[in-house]
PDB file of N, CA and C in Angstrom:
ATOM      1  N   ASP A   1     -40.255 -80.692 -59.772  1.00  0.00           N
ATOM      2  CA  ASP A   1     -41.751 -79.816 -60.006  1.00  0.00           C
ATOM      3  C   ASP A   1     -42.563 -81.277 -60.305  1.00  0.00           C
ATOM      4  N   PHE A   2     -43.655 -81.036 -59.654  1.00  0.00           N
ATOM      5  CA  PHE A   2     -44.822 -81.895 -59.615  1.00  0.00           C
ATOM      6  C   PHE A   2     -45.976 -81.780 -60.912  1.00  0.00           C
ATOM      7  N   PRO A   3     -46.629 -82.424 -61.458  1.00  0.00           N
ATOM      8  CA  PRO A   3     -46.205 -84.159 -61.129  1.00  0.00           C
ATOM      9  C   PRO A   3     -44.942 -84.595 -61.588  1.00  0.00           C
ATOM     10  N   LEU A   4     -44.508 -85.570 -61.023  1.00  0.00           N
ATOM     11  CA  LEU A   4     -43.234 -86.376 -61.453  1.00  0.00           C
ATOM     12  C   LEU A   4     -43.539 -87.412 -62.029  1.00  0.00           C
ATOM     13  N   ALA A   5     -43.084 -87.619 -63.287  1.00  0.00           N
ATOM     14  CA  ALA A   5     -43.160 -88.896 -63.976  1.00  0.00           C
ATOM     15  C   ALA A   5     -42.202 -90.116 -63.596  1.00  0.00           C
ATOM     16  N   LEU A   6     -43.188 -91.107 -63.526  1.00  0.00           N
ATOM     17  CA  LEU A   6     -42.434 -92.127 -63.033  1.00  0.00           C
ATOM     18  C   LEU A   6     -42.301 -93.447 -64.006  1.00  0.00           C
ATOM     19  N   LYS A   7     -41.075 -94.188 -64.305  1.00  0.00           N
ATOM     20  CA  LYS A   7     -41.003 -95.084 -65.383  1.00  0.00           C
ATOM     21  C   LYS A   7     -40.298 -96.084 -64.618  1.00  0.00           C
ATOM     22  N   ALA A   8     -40.844 -97.488 -65.019  1.00  0.00           N
ATOM     23  CA  ALA A   8     -39.864 -98.627 -64.500  1.00  0.00           C
ATOM     24  C   ALA A   8     -39.982 -99.565 -65.788  1.00  0.00           C
ATOM     25  N   GLY A   9     -38.772-100.197 -65.820  1.00  0.00           N
ATOM     26  CA  GLY A   9     -38.631-101.219 -66.922  1.00  0.00           C
ATOM     27  C   GLY A   9     -38.703-102.690 -66.437  1.00  0.00           C
ATOM     28  N   PHE A  10     -39.314-103.698 -67.005  1.00  0.00           N
ATOM     29  CA  PHE A  10     -39.577-104.934 -66.620  1.00  0.00           C
ATOM     30  C   PHE A  10     -39.368-105.929 -67.669  1.00  0.00           C
ATOM     31  N   SER A  11     -38.943-107.448 -67.584  1.00  0.00           N
ATOM     32  CA  SER A  11     -38.982-108.247 -68.536  1.00  0.00           C
ATOM     33  C   SER A  11     -39.216-109.670 -67.735  1.00  0.00           C
ATOM     34  N   PRO A  12     -39.722-110.663 -68.641  1.00  0.00           N
ATOM     35  CA  PRO A  12     -40.263-110.464 -69.896  1.00  0.00           C
ATOM     36  C   PRO A  12     -41.909-110.048 -69.794  1.00  0.00           C
ATOM     37  N   ALA A  13     -42.006-109.277 -70.631  1.00  0.00           N
ATOM     38  CA  ALA A  13     -43.346-108.437 -70.426  1.00  0.00           C
ATOM     39  C   ALA A  13     -44.535-109.530 -70.483  1.00  0.00           C
ATOM     40  N   GLU A  14     -44.568-110.318 -70.916  1.00  0.00           N
ATOM     41  CA  GLU A  14     -45.739-111.425 -70.674  1.00  0.00           C
ATOM     42  C   GLU A  14     -45.700-111.881 -69.263  1.00  0.00           C
ATOM     43  N   ALA A  15     -44.859-111.945 -68.621  1.00  0.00           N
ATOM     44  CA  ALA A  15     -45.050-112.274 -67.461  1.00  0.00           C
ATOM     45  C   ALA A  15     -45.579-111.383 -66.132  1.00  0.00           C
ATOM     46  N   VAL A  16     -45.855-110.213 -66.949  1.00  0.00           N
ATOM     47  CA  VAL A  16     -46.122-109.015 -65.705  1.00  0.00           C
ATOM     48  C   VAL A  16     -47.702-108.893 -66.104  1.00  0.00           C
ATOM     49  N   ALA A  17     -48.397-108.962 -64.822  1.00  0.00           N
ATOM     50  CA  ALA A  17     -49.707-108.532 -64.604  1.00  0.00           C
ATOM     51  C   ALA A  17     -49.940-107.061 -64.207  1.00  0.00           C
ATOM     52  N   GLY A  18     -48.869-106.561 -63.613  1.00  0.00           N
ATOM     53  CA  GLY A  18     -49.456-105.346 -63.116  1.00  0.00           C
ATOM     54  C   GLY A  18     -48.033-104.701 -62.304  1.00  0.00           C
ATOM     55  N   VAL A  19     -48.058-103.568 -62.490  1.00  0.00           N
ATOM     56  CA  VAL A  19     -47.000-102.835 -61.668  1.00  0.00           C
ATOM     57  C   VAL A  19     -47.425-101.495 -60.647  1.00  0.00           C
ATOM     58  N   THR A  20     -47.173-101.393 -59.303  1.00  0.00           N
ATOM     59  CA  THR A  20     -47.609-100.478 -58.385  1.00  0.00           C
ATOM     60  C   THR A  20     -46.476 -99.848 -58.167  1.00  0.00           C
ATOM     61  N   PHE A  21     -46.373 -98.430 -58.221  1.00  0.00           N
ATOM     62  CA  PHE A  21     -45.285 -97.330 -57.471  1.00  0.00           C
ATOM     63  C   PHE A  21     -45.836 -97.296 -56.139  1.00  0.00           C
ATOM     64  N   PHE A  22     -44.494 -97.134 -55.313  1.00  0.00           N
ATOM     65  CA  PHE A  22     -44.373 -97.043 -53.848  1.00  0.00           C
ATOM     66  C   PHE A  22     -43.565 -95.799 -53.493  1.00  0.00           C
ATOM     67  N   LEU A  23     -44.061 -95.230 -52.179  1.00  0.00           N
ATOM     68  CA  LEU A  23     -43.257 -94.033 -51.708  1.00  0.00           C
ATOM     69  C   LEU A  23     -42.840 -94.428 -50.404  1.00  0.00           C
ATOM     70  N   ARG A  24     -41.630 -94.286 -49.994  1.00  0.00           N
ATOM     71  CA  ARG A  24     -41.662 -94.730 -48.413  1.00  0.00           C
ATOM     72  C   ARG A  24     -40.688 -93.246 -47.825  1.00  0.00           C
ATOM     73  N   ASP A  25     -41.276 -92.797 -46.981  1.00  0.00           N
ATOM     74  CA  ASP A  25     -40.921 -91.643 -45.977  1.00  0.00           C
ATOM     75  C   ASP A  25     -39.732 -91.896 -45.176  1.00  0.00           C
ATOM     76  N   SER A  26     -38.981 -91.020 -44.666  1.00  0.00           N
ATOM     77  CA  SER A  26     -38.176 -90.823 -43.676  1.00  0.00           C
ATOM     78  C   SER A  26     -38.294 -91.525 -42.611  1.00  0.00           C
ATOM     79  N   SER A  27     -39.628 -91.856 -42.030  1.00  0.00           N
ATOM     80  CA  SER A  27     -39.856 -92.670 -40.911  1.00  0.00           C
ATOM     81  C   SER A  27     -39.992 -94.180 -41.145  1.00  0.00           C
ATOM     82  N   GLY A  28     -40.164 -94.428 -42.230  1.00  0.00           N
ATOM     83  CA  GLY A  28     -40.410 -95.863 -42.815  1.00  0.00           C
ATOM     84  C   GLY A  28     -41.447 -96.300 -43.595  1.00  0.00           C
ATOM     85  N   GLN A  29     -42.644 -95.453 -43.333  1.00  0.00           N
ATOM     86  CA  GLN A  29     -44.005 -95.679 -43.728  1.00  0.00           C
ATOM     87  C   GLN A  29     -43.948 -95.728 -45.083  1.00  0.00           C
ATOM     88  N   VAL A  30     -44.681 -96.862 -45.809  1.00  0.00           N
ATOM     89  CA  VAL A  30     -44.795 -97.198 -47.170  1.00  0.00           C
ATOM     90  C   VAL A  30     -46.246 -97.011 -47.460  1.00  0.00           C
ATOM     91  N   ARG A  31     -46.517 -96.202 -48.685  1.00  0.00           N
ATOM     92  CA  ARG A  31     -47.613 -95.911 -49.185  1.00  0.00           C
ATOM     93  C   ARG A  31     -47.960 -96.245 -50.764  1.00  0.00           C
ATOM     94  N   PRO A  32     -48.508 -96.578 -51.389  1.00  0.00           N
ATOM     95  CA  PRO A  32     -48.772 -97.062 -52.924  1.00  0.00           C
ATOM     96  C   PRO A  32     -49.232 -95.394 -53.448  1.00  0.00           C
ATOM     97  N   ILE A  33     -48.415 -95.019 -54.422  1.00  0.00           N
ATOM     98  CA  ILE A  33     -48.732 -94.091 -55.390  1.00  0.00           C
ATOM     99  C   ILE A  33     -49.783 -94.279 -56.552  1.00  0.00           C
ATOM    100  N   GLY A  34     -49.624 -95.251 -56.814  1.00  0.00           N
ATOM    101  CA  GLY A  34     -50.579 -95.698 -58.161  1.00  0.00           C
ATOM    102  C   GLY A  34     -50.123 -97.019 -59.029  1.00  0.00           C
ATOM    103  N   ALA A  35     -50.927 -97.658 -59.776  1.00  0.00           N
ATOM    104  CA  ALA A  35     -50.578 -98.529 -60.575  1.00  0.00           C
ATOM    105  C   ALA A  35     -50.003 -98.005 -61.556  1.00  0.00           C
ATOM    106  N   GLY A  36     -49.170 -98.456 -62.399  1.00  0.00           N
ATOM    107  CA  GLY A  36     -48.373 -98.323 -63.535  1.00  0.00           C
ATOM    108  C   GLY A  36     -49.008 -98.539 -64.942  1.00  0.00           C
ATOM    109  N   GLN A  37     -49.094 -97.632 -66.008  1.00  0.00           N
ATOM    110  CA  GLN A  37     -49.742 -98.270 -67.184  1.00  0.00           C
ATOM    111  C   GLN A  37     -48.665 -98.807 -67.842  1.00  0.00           C
ATOM    112  N   LEU A  38     -49.048-100.051 -68.040  1.00  0.00           N
ATOM    113  CA  LEU A  38     -48.022-100.955 -68.970  1.00  0.00           C
ATOM    114  C   LEU A  38     -48.168-100.913 -70.507  1.00  0.00           C
ATOM    115  N   LYS A  39     -47.123-100.751 -70.735  1.00  0.00           N
ATOM    116  CA  LYS A  39     -46.653-100.426 -72.245  1.00  0.00           C
ATOM    117  C   LYS A  39     -45.326-101.369 -72.804  1.00  0.00           C
ATOM    118  N   GLU A  40     -45.538-102.157 -73.500  1.00  0.00           N
ATOM    119  CA  GLU A  40     -44.467-103.157 -73.698  1.00  0.00           C
ATOM    120  C   GLU A  40     -43.926-103.469 -72.494  1.00  0.00           C
ATOM    121  N   LYS A  41     -42.303-103.227 -72.478  1.00  0.00           N
ATOM    122  CA  LYS A  41     -41.783-103.378 -70.940  1.00  0.00           C
ATOM    123  C   LYS A  41     -41.453-102.470 -70.212  1.00  0.00           C
ATOM    124  N   THR A  42     -42.418-101.586 -70.053  1.00  0.00           N
ATOM    125  CA  THR A  42     -42.188-100.021 -69.220  1.00  0.00           C
ATOM    126  C   THR A  42     -43.778 -99.947 -68.610  1.00  0.00           C
ATOM    127  N   ALA A  43     -43.497 -99.622 -67.440  1.00  0.00           N
ATOM    128  CA  ALA A  43     -44.672 -99.170 -66.705  1.00  0.00           C
ATOM    129  C   ALA A  43     -44.663 -97.638 -66.517  1.00  0.00           C
ATOM    130  N   LEU A  44     -45.564 -96.796 -66.662  1.00  0.00           N
ATOM    131  CA  LEU A  44     -45.692 -95.574 -66.483  1.00  0.00           C
ATOM    132  C   LEU A  44     -46.547 -94.834 -65.514  1.00  0.00           C
ATOM    133  N   GLY A  45     -46.136 -94.012 -64.535  1.00  0.00           N
ATOM    134  CA  GLY A  45     -47.431 -93.577 -63.680  1.00  0.00           C
ATOM    135  C   GLY A  45     -46.700 -92.010 -63.421  1.00  0.00           C
ATOM    136  N   SER A  46     -47.561 -91.355 -62.418  1.00  0.00           N
ATOM    137  CA  SER A  46     -46.972 -90.236 -61.874  1.00  0.00           C
ATOM    138  C   SER A  46     -47.097 -90.056 -60.419  1.00  0.00           C
ATOM    139  N   LEU A  47     -46.249 -89.175 -59.876  1.00  0.00           N
ATOM    140  CA  LEU A  47     -46.439 -88.833 -58.416  1.00  0.00           C
ATOM    141  C   LEU A  47     -47.148 -87.405 -58.435  1.00  0.00           C
ATOM    142  N   THR A  48     -48.230 -87.222 -58.340  1.00  0.00           N
ATOM    143  CA  THR A  48     -48.738 -85.914 -58.245  1.00  0.00           C
ATOM    144  C   THR A  48     -49.131 -85.104 -57.136  1.00  0.00           C
ATOM    145  N   GLU A  49     -48.914 -85.752 -55.907  1.00  0.00           N
ATOM    146  CA  GLU A  49     -49.015 -85.213 -54.500  1.00  0.00           C
ATOM    147  C   GLU A  49     -47.811 -84.338 -54.506  1.00  0.00           C
ATOM    148  N   ILE A  50     -48.083 -83.224 -54.082  1.00  0.00           N
ATOM    149  CA  ILE A  50     -46.806 -82.236 -53.752  1.00  0.00           C
ATOM    150  C   ILE A  50     -46.562 -82.589 -52.232  1.00  0.00           C
ATOM    151  N   LEU A  51     -45.240 -83.283 -51.871  1.00  0.00           N
ATOM    152  CA  LEU A  51     -44.986 -83.879 -50.971  1.00  0.00           C
ATOM    153  C   LEU A  51     -43.936 -82.597 -49.855  1.00  0.00           C
ATOM    154  N   LYS A  52     -44.436 -82.844 -48.702  1.00  0.00           N
ATOM    155  CA  LYS A  52     -43.518 -82.014 -47.655  1.00  0.00           C
ATOM    156  C   LYS A  52     -42.307 -82.239 -47.802  1.00  0.00           C
ATOM    157  N   PRO A  53     -41.432 -80.983 -47.330  1.00  0.00           N
ATOM    158  CA  PRO A  53     -39.746 -81.171 -47.164  1.00  0.00           C
ATOM    159  C   PRO A  53     -39.448 -82.263 -46.800  1.00  0.00           C
ATOM    160  N   GLY A  54     -38.484 -83.071 -47.138  1.00  0.00           N
ATOM    161  CA  GLY A  54     -37.998 -84.215 -46.168  1.00  0.00           C
ATOM    162  C   GLY A  54     -37.065 -85.326 -47.569  1.00  0.00           C
ATOM    163  N   SER A  55     -36.959 -86.401 -46.998  1.00  0.00           N
ATOM    164  CA  SER A  55     -36.234 -87.447 -47.691  1.00  0.00           C
ATOM    165  C   SER A  55     -37.374 -88.539 -47.902  1.00  0.00           C
ATOM    166  N   TYR A  56     -37.332 -89.112 -49.134  1.00  0.00           N
ATOM    167  CA  TYR A  56     -38.162 -90.061 -49.567  1.00  0.00           C
ATOM    168  C   TYR A  56     -37.285 -91.198 -50.440  1.00  0.00           C
ATOM    169  N   LYS A  57     -37.930 -92.328 -50.819  1.00  0.00           N
ATOM    170  CA  LYS A  57     -37.502 -93.494 -51.598  1.00  0.00           C
ATOM    171  C   LYS A  57     -38.599 -93.722 -52.390  1.00  0.00           C
ATOM    172  N   LEU A  58     -38.367 -93.719 -53.731  1.00  0.00           N
ATOM    173  CA  LEU A  58     -39.487 -94.420 -54.528  1.00  0.00           C
ATOM    174  C   LEU A  58     -39.004 -96.060 -55.394  1.00  0.00           C
ATOM    175  N   TYR A  59     -40.057 -96.658 -55.399  1.00  0.00           N
ATOM    176  CA  TYR A  59     -39.717 -97.919 -56.135  1.00  0.00           C
ATOM    177  C   TYR A  59     -41.015 -98.550 -56.564  1.00  0.00           C
ATOM    178  N   ALA A  60     -40.744 -99.327 -57.553  1.00  0.00           N
ATOM    179  CA  ALA A  60     -41.842-100.152 -58.164  1.00  0.00           C
ATOM    180  C   ALA A  60     -41.825-101.668 -57.530  1.00  0.00           C
ATOM    181  N   GLU A  61     -43.234-102.151 -57.633  1.00  0.00           N
ATOM    182  CA  GLU A  61     -43.181-103.734 -57.526  1.00  0.00           C
ATOM    183  C   GLU A  61     -43.852-103.920 -58.779  1.00  0.00           C
ATOM    184  N   ALA A  62     -43.601-105.045 -59.321  1.00  0.00           N
ATOM    185  CA  ALA A  62     -44.296-105.870 -60.484  1.00  0.00           C
ATOM    186  C   ALA A  62     -44.744-107.002 -60.022  1.00  0.00           C
ATOM    187  N   ARG A  63     -46.263-107.458 -60.301  1.00  0.00           N
ATOM    188  CA  ARG A  63     -46.682-108.368 -59.868  1.00  0.00           C
ATOM    189  C   ARG A  63     -47.011-109.562 -61.303  1.00  0.00           C
ATOM    190  N   GLY A  64     -46.622-110.842 -60.913  1.00  0.00           N
ATOM    191  CA  GLY A  64     -46.812-111.741 -62.045  1.00  0.00           C
ATOM    192  C   GLY A  64     -48.237-112.280 -62.089  1.00  0.00           C
ATOM    193  N   TRP A  65     -48.523-113.348 -62.975  1.00  0.00           N
ATOM    194  CA  TRP A  65     -50.131-113.766 -63.207  1.00  0.00           C
ATOM    195  C   TRP A  65     -50.052-114.671 -62.228  1.00  0.00           C
ATOM    196  N   GLN A  66     -49.271-115.345 -61.461  1.00  0.00           N
ATOM    197  CA  GLN A  66     -49.380-116.613 -60.530  1.00  0.00           C
ATOM    198  C   GLN A  66     -48.971-115.939 -58.908  1.00  0.00           C
ATOM    199  N   GLY A  67     -48.961-114.757 -59.029  1.00  0.00           N
ATOM    200  CA  GLY A  67     -48.955-114.114 -57.676  1.00  0.00           C
ATOM    201  C   GLY A  67     -47.547-113.562 -57.114  1.00  0.00           C
ATOM    202  N   GLN A  68     -46.538-114.060 -57.736  1.00  0.00           N
ATOM    203  CA  GLN A  68     -45.024-113.729 -57.612  1.00  0.00           C
ATOM    204  C   GLN A  68     -44.972-112.248 -57.670  1.00  0.00           C
ATOM    205  N   THR A  69     -44.077-111.464 -56.973  1.00  0.00           N
ATOM    206  CA  THR A  69     -43.861-110.287 -57.023  1.00  0.00           C
ATOM    207  C   THR A  69     -42.099-109.803 -57.071  1.00  0.00           C
ATOM    208  N   ALA A  70     -41.822-108.802 -57.849  1.00  0.00           N
ATOM    209  CA  ALA A  70     -40.370-108.366 -57.678  1.00  0.00           C
ATOM    210  C   ALA A  70     -40.409-107.049 -57.775  1.00  0.00           C
ATOM    211  N   LYS A  71     -39.443-106.724 -56.612  1.00  0.00           N
ATOM    212  CA  LYS A  71     -39.213-105.021 -56.165  1.00  0.00           C
ATOM    213  C   LYS A  71     -38.061-104.363 -57.166  1.00  0.00           C
ATOM    214  N   SER A  72     -38.034-103.266 -57.522  1.00  0.00           N
ATOM    215  CA  SER A  72     -37.338-102.694 -58.205  1.00  0.00           C
ATOM    216  C   SER A  72     -36.418-102.218 -57.067  1.00  0.00           C
ATOM    217  N   HIS A  73     -34.990-101.475 -57.350  1.00  0.00           N
ATOM    218  CA  HIS A  73     -34.135-100.621 -56.586  1.00  0.00           C
ATOM    219  C   HIS A  73     -34.798 -99.330 -56.117  1.00  0.00           C
ATOM    220  N   GLU A  74     -34.613 -99.075 -54.999  1.00  0.00           N
ATOM    221  CA  GLU A  74     -35.198 -97.799 -54.493  1.00  0.00           C
ATOM    222  C   GLU A  74     -34.592 -96.377 -54.979  1.00  0.00           C
ATOM    223  N   ILE A  75     -35.194 -95.554 -55.277  1.00  0.00           N
ATOM    224  CA  ILE A  75     -34.475 -94.299 -55.962  1.00  0.00           C
ATOM    225  C   ILE A  75     -34.678 -92.969 -55.104  1.00  0.00           C
ATOM    226  N   GLY A  76     -33.674 -92.419 -54.366  1.00  0.00           N
ATOM    227  CA  GLY A  76     -33.784 -91.564 -53.393  1.00  0.00           C
ATOM    228  C   GLY A  76     -34.415 -90.031 -54.069  1.00  0.00           C
ATOM    229  N   LEU A  77     -35.418 -89.450 -53.139  1.00  0.00           N
ATOM    230  CA  LEU A  77     -36.060 -88.196 -53.640  1.00  0.00           C
ATOM    231  C   LEU A  77     -35.678 -87.169 -52.438  1.00  0.00           C
ATOM    232  N   THR A  78     -35.350 -85.961 -52.478  1.00  0.00           N
ATOM    233  CA  THR A  78     -35.433 -85.168 -51.610  1.00  0.00           C
ATOM    234  C   THR A  78     -35.982 -83.833 -51.645  1.00  0.00           C
ATOM    235  N   VAL A  79     -36.937 -83.377 -51.039  1.00  0.00           N
ATOM    236  CA  VAL A  79     -37.881 -82.195 -51.378  1.00  0.00           C
ATOM    237  C   VAL A  79     -37.342 -81.220 -50.206  1.00  0.00           C
ATOM    238  N   LYS A  80     -37.115 -80.042 -51.068  1.00  0.00           N
ATOM    239  CA  LYS A  80     -36.368 -79.093 -50.142  1.00  0.00           C
ATOM    240  C   LYS A  80     -37.437 -77.836 -50.260  1.00  0.00           C
ATOM    241  N   ASP A  81     -37.698 -76.775 -48.826  1.00  0.00           N
ATOM    242  CA  ASP A  81     -38.469 -75.919 -48.859  1.00  0.00           C
ATOM    243  C   ASP A  81     -38.688 -75.023 -50.121  1.00  0.00           C
TER     244      ASP A  81
END
């Protein structure tokens, strides 16, 4: 069901300037879903677009205050007809 709630944890909270959620389709194309709302050690977001049937990967990328980045593990998502 859409919208799909997204949640990513991070630590230490004071080192994270922002978090962006991304979607990778089966052809390998990556696009940003949107910025996560930071709350303590968690980023909250949502996937509001109704996706076409297929396989996707979701992940988050945290950005630090000095420009460093860290990527979460990818989570698989399958949309059926």
